[in-house]
PDB file of C-alpha atoms and ligand atoms in Angstrom:
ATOM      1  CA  UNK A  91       0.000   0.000   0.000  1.00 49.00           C
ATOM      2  CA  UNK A  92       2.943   2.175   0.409  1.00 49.00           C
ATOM      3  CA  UNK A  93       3.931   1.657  -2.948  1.00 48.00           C
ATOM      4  CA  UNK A  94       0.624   2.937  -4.214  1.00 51.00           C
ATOM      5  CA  UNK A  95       1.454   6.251  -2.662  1.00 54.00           C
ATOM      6  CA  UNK A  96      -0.737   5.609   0.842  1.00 56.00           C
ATOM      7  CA  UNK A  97       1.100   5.255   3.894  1.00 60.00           C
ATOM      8  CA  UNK A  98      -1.225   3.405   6.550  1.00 57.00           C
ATOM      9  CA  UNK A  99      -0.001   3.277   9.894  1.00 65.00           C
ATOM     10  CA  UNK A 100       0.013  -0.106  11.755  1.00 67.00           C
ATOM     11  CA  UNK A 101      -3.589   0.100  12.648  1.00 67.00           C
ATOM     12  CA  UNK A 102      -4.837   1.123   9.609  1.00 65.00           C
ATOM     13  CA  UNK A 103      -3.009  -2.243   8.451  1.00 57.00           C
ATOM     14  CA  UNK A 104      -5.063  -4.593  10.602  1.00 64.00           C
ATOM     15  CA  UNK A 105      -8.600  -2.536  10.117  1.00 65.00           C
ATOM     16  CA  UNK A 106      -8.198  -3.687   7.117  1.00 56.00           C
ATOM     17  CA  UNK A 107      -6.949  -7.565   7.301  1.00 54.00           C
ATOM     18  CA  UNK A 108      -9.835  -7.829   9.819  1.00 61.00           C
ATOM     19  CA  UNK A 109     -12.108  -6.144   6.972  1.00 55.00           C
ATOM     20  CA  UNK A 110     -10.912  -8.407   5.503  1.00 51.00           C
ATOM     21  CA  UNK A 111     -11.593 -11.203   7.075  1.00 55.00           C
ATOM     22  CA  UNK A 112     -14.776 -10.556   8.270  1.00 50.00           C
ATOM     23  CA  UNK A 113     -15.839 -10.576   4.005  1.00 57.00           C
ATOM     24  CA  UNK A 114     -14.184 -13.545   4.031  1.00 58.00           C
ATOM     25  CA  UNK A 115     -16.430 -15.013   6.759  1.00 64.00           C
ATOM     26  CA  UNK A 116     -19.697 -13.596   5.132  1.00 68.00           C
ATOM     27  CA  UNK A 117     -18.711 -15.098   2.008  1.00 68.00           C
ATOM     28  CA  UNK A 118     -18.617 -18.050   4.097  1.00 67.00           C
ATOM     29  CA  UNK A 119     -21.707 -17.858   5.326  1.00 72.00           C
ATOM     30  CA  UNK A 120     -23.275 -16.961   1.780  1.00 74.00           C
ATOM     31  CA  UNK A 121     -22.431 -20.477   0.440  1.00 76.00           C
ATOM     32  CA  UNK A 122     -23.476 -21.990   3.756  1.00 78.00           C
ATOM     33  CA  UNK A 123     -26.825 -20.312   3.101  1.00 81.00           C
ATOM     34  CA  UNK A 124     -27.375 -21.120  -0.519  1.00 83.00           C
ATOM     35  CA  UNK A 125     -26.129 -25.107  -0.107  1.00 84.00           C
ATOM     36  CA  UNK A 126     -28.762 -25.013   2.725  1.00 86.00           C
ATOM     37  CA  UNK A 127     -31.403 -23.684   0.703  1.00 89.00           C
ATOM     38  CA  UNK A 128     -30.553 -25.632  -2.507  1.00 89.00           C
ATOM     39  CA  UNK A 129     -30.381 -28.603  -0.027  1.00 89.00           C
ATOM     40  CA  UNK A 130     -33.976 -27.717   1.598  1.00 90.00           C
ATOM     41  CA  UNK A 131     -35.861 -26.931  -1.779  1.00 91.00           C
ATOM     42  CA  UNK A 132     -34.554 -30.567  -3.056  1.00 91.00           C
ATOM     43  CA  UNK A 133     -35.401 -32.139   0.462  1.00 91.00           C
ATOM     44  CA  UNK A 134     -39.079 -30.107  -0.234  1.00 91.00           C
ATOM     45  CA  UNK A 135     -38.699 -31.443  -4.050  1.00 92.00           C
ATOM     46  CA  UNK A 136     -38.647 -35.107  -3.411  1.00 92.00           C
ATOM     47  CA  UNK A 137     -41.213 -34.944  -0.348  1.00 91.00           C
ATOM     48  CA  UNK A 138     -43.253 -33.292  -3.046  1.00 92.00           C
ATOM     49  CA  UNK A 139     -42.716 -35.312  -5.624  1.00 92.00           C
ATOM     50  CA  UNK A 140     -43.073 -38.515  -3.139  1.00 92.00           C
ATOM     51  CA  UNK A 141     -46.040 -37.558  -1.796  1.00 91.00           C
ATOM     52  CA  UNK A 142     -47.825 -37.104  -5.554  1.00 91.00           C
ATOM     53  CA  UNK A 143     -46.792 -40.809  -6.399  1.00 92.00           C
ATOM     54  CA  UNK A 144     -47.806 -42.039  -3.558  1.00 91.00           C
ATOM     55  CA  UNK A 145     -51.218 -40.503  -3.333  1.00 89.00           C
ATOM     56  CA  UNK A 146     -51.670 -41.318  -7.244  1.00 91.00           C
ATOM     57  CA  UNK A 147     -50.321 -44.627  -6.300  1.00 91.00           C
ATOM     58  CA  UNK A 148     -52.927 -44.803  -3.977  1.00 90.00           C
ATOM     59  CA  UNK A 149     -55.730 -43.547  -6.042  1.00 89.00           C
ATOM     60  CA  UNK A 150     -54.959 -46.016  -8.504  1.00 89.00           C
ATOM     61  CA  UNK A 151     -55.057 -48.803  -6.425  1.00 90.00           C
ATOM     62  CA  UNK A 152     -58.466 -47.099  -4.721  1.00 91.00           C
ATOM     63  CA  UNK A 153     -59.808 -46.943  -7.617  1.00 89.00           C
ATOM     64  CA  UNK A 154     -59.023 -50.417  -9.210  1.00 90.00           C
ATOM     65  CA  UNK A 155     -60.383 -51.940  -5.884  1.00 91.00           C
ATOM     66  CA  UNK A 156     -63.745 -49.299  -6.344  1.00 92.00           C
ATOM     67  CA  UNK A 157     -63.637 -50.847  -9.790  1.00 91.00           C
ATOM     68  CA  UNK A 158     -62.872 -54.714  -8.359  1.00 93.00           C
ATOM     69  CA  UNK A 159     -66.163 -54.037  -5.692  1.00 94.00           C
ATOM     70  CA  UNK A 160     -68.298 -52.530  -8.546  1.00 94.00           C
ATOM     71  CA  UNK A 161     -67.437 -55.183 -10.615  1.00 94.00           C
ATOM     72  CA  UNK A 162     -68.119 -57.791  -8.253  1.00 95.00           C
ATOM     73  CA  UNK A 163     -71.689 -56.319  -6.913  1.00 95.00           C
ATOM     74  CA  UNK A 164     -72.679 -56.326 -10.936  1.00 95.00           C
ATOM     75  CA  UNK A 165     -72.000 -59.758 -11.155  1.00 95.00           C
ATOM     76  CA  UNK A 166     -73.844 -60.706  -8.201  1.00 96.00           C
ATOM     77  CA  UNK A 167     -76.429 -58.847  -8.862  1.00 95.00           C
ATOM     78  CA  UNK A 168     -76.578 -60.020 -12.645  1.00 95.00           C
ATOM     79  CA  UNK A 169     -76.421 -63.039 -11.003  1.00 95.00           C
ATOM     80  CA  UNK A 170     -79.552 -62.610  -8.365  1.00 95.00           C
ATOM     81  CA  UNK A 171     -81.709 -61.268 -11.145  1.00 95.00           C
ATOM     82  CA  UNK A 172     -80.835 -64.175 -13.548  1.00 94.00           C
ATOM     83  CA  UNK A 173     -81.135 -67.280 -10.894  1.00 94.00           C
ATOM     84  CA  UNK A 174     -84.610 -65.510  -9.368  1.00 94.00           C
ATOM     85  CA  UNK A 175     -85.580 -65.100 -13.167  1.00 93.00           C
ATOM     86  CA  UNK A 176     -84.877 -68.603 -13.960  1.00 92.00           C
ATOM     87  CA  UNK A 177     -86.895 -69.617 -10.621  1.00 92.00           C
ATOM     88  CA  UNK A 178     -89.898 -67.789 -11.378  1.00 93.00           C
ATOM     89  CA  UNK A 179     -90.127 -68.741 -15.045  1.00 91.00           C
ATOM     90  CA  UNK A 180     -89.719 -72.397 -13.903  1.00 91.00           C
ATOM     91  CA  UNK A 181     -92.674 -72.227 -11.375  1.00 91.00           C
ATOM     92  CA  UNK A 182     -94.457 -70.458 -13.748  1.00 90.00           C
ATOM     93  CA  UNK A 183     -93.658 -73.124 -16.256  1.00 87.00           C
ATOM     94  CA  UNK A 184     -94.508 -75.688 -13.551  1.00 87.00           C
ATOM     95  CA  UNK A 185     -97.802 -74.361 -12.348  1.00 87.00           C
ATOM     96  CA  UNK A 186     -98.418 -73.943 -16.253  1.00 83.00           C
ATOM     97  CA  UNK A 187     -97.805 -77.728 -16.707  1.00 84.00           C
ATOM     98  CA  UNK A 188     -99.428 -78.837 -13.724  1.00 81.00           C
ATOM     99  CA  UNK A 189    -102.698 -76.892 -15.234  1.00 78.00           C
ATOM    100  CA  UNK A 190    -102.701 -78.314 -17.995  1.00 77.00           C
ATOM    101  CA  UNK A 191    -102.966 -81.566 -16.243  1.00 77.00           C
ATOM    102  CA  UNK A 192    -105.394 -80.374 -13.453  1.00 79.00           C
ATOM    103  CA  UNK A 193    -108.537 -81.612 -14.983  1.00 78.00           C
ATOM    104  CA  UNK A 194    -112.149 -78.892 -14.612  1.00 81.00           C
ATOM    105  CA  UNK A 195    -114.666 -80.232 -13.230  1.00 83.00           C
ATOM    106  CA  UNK A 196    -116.327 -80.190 -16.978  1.00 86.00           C
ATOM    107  CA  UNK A 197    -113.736 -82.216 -18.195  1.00 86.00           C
ATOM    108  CA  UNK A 198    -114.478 -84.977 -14.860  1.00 87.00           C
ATOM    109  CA  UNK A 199    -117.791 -85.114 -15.969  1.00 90.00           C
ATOM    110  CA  UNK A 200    -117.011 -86.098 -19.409  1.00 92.00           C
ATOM    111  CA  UNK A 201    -114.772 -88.407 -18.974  1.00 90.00           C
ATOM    112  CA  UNK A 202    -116.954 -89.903 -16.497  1.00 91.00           C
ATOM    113  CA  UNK A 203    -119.481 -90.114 -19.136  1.00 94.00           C
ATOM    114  CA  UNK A 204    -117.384 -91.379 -21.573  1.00 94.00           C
ATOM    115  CA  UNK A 205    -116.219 -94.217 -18.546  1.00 92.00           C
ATOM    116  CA  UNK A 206    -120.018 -95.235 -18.285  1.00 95.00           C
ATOM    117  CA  UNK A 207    -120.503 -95.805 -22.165  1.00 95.00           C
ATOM    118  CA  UNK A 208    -117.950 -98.519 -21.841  1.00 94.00           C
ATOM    119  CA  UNK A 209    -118.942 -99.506 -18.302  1.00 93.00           C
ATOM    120  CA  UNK A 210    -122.589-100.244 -19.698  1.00 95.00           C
ATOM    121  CA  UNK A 211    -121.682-103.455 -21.765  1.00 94.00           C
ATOM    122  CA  UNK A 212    -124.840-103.748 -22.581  1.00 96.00           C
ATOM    123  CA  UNK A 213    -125.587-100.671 -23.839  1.00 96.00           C
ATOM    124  CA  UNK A 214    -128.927-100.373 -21.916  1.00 96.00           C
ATOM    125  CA  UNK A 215    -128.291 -97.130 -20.780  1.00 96.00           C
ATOM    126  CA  UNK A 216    -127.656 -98.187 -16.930  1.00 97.00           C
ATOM    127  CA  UNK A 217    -125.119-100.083 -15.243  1.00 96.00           C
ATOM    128  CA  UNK A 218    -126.696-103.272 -13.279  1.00 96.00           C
ATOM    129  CA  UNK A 219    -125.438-104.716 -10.299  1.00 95.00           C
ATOM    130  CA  UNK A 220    -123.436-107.110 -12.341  1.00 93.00           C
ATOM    131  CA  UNK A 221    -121.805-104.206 -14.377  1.00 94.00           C
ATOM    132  CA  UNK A 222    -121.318-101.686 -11.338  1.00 92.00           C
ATOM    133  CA  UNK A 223    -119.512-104.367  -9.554  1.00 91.00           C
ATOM    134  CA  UNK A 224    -117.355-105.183 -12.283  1.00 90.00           C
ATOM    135  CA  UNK A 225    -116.358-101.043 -11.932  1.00 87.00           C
ATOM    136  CA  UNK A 226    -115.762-101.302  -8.356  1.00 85.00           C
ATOM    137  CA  UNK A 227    -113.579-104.114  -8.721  1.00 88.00           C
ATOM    138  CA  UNK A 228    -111.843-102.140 -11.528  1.00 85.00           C
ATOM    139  CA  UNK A 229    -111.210 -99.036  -9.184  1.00 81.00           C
ATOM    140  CA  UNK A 230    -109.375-101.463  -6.502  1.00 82.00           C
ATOM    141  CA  UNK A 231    -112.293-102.804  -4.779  1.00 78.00           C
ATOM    142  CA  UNK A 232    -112.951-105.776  -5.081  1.00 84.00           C
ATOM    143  CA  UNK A 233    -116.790-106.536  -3.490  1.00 86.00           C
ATOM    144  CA  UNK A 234    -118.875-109.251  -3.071  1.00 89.00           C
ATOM    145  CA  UNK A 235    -122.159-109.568  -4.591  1.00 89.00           C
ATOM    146  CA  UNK A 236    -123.766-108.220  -1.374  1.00 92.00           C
ATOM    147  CA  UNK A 237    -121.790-105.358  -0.832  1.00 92.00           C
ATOM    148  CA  UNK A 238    -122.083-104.345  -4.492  1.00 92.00           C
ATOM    149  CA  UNK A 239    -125.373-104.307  -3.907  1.00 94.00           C
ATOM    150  CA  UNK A 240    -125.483-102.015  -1.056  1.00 94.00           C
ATOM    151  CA  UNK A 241    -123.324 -99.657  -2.948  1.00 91.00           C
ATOM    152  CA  UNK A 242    -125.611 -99.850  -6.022  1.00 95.00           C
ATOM    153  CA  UNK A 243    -128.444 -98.701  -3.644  1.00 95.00           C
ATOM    154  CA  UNK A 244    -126.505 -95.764  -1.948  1.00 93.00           C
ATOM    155  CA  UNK A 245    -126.009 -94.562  -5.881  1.00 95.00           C
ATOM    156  CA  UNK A 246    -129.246 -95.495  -7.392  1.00 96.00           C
ATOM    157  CA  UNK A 247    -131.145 -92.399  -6.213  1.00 95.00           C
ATOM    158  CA  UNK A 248    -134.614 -92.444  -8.083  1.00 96.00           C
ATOM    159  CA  UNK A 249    -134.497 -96.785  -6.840  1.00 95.00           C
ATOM    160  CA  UNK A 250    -135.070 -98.066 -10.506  1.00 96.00           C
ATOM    161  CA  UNK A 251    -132.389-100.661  -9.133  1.00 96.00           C
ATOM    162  CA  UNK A 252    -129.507 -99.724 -11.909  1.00 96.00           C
ATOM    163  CA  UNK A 253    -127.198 -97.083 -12.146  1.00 96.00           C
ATOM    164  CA  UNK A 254    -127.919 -94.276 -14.947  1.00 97.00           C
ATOM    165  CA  UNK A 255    -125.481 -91.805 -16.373  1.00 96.00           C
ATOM    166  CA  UNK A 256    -126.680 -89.289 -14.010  1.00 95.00           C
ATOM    167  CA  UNK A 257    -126.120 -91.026 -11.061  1.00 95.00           C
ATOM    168  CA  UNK A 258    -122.946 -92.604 -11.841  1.00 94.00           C
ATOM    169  CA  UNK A 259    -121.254 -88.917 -12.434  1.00 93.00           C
ATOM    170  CA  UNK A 260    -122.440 -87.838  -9.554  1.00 91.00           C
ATOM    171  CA  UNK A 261    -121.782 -90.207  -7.274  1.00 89.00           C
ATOM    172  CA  UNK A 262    -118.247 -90.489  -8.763  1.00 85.00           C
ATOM    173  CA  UNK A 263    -118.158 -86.596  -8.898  1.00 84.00           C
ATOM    174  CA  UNK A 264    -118.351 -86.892  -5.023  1.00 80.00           C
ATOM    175  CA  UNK A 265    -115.238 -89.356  -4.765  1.00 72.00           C
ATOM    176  CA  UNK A 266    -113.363 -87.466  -6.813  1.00 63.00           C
TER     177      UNK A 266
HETATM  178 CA1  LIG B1104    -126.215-101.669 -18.677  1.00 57.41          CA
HETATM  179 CA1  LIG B1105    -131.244 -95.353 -10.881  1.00 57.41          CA
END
């Protein structure tokens, strides 16, 4: 510094080697400061960047097992629907069929008719005690001549001592 013309005393001198020193320390402390922030906005970075894949991580796997439920609760419901379909279309089917066999009352009649055209061998229009026997025996009863008899009575209504068409249906009518 003297040979720039200034002539510092002694003092002077160390003023300024503490001057600078101290620049040297804040220059010190400016790289402190920016590695620390650097370091803290890449420390705030990655937590940032973690926590987004882990809450779309999350989401994802939410909503696969959202879709996985939904999924599941359509096929059991598809399911329901389809086996309580097939249930009621089979009773329906069922009661349908067993209709269709379930005879009216009309239709008893007439087939009881038609039973007493062949029952009545003799085509006389009546069954006798011979002939209404011969029925009985044919429905699983087998009778003796005296018991047919006291069936014939309990049917022949008007006592003409046979059996006419009449009678016959309705007695049957009554068993059936
Ligand atoms: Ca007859
Ligand atoms: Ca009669």
């Amino acid at each position: 510094m003297r040979a720039l013309g200034q002539n510092p005393t002694q003092k002077e001198l160390q003023d300024l080697m503490d001057k600078a020193d101290v620049d040297e320390d804040d220059e010190t402390k400016v790289v402190v400061v920016v590695v620390v922030e650097v370091v803290v906005v890449v420390v705030v970075v990655v937590v940032v960047v973690v926590v987004v894949v882990v809450v779309v991580v999350v989401v994802e796997i939410i909503g696969i097992i959202v879709v996985i439920v939904v999924v599941v609760v359509v096929v059991v419901v598809v399911v329901v629907v389809v086996v309580v379909v097939v249930v009621v279309v089979v009773v329906v089917i069922a009661v349908k069929v067993i209709n269709s066999f379930a005879l009216s009352p009309k239709d008893v009649e007439i087939q009881l008719r038609q039973a007493f055209l062949v029952f009545d061998r003799d085509k006389s229009g009546s069954l006798n005690l011979s002939e209404l026997r011969e029925v009985l025996c044919g429905m699983g009863e087998p009778l003796t001549q005296d018991e047919a008899s006291y069936v014939l009575k309990k049917i022949d209504k008007n006592n003409d001592g046979v059996v006419d068409a009449e009678e016959f249906v309705q007695f049957l009518c009554k068993i059936v």
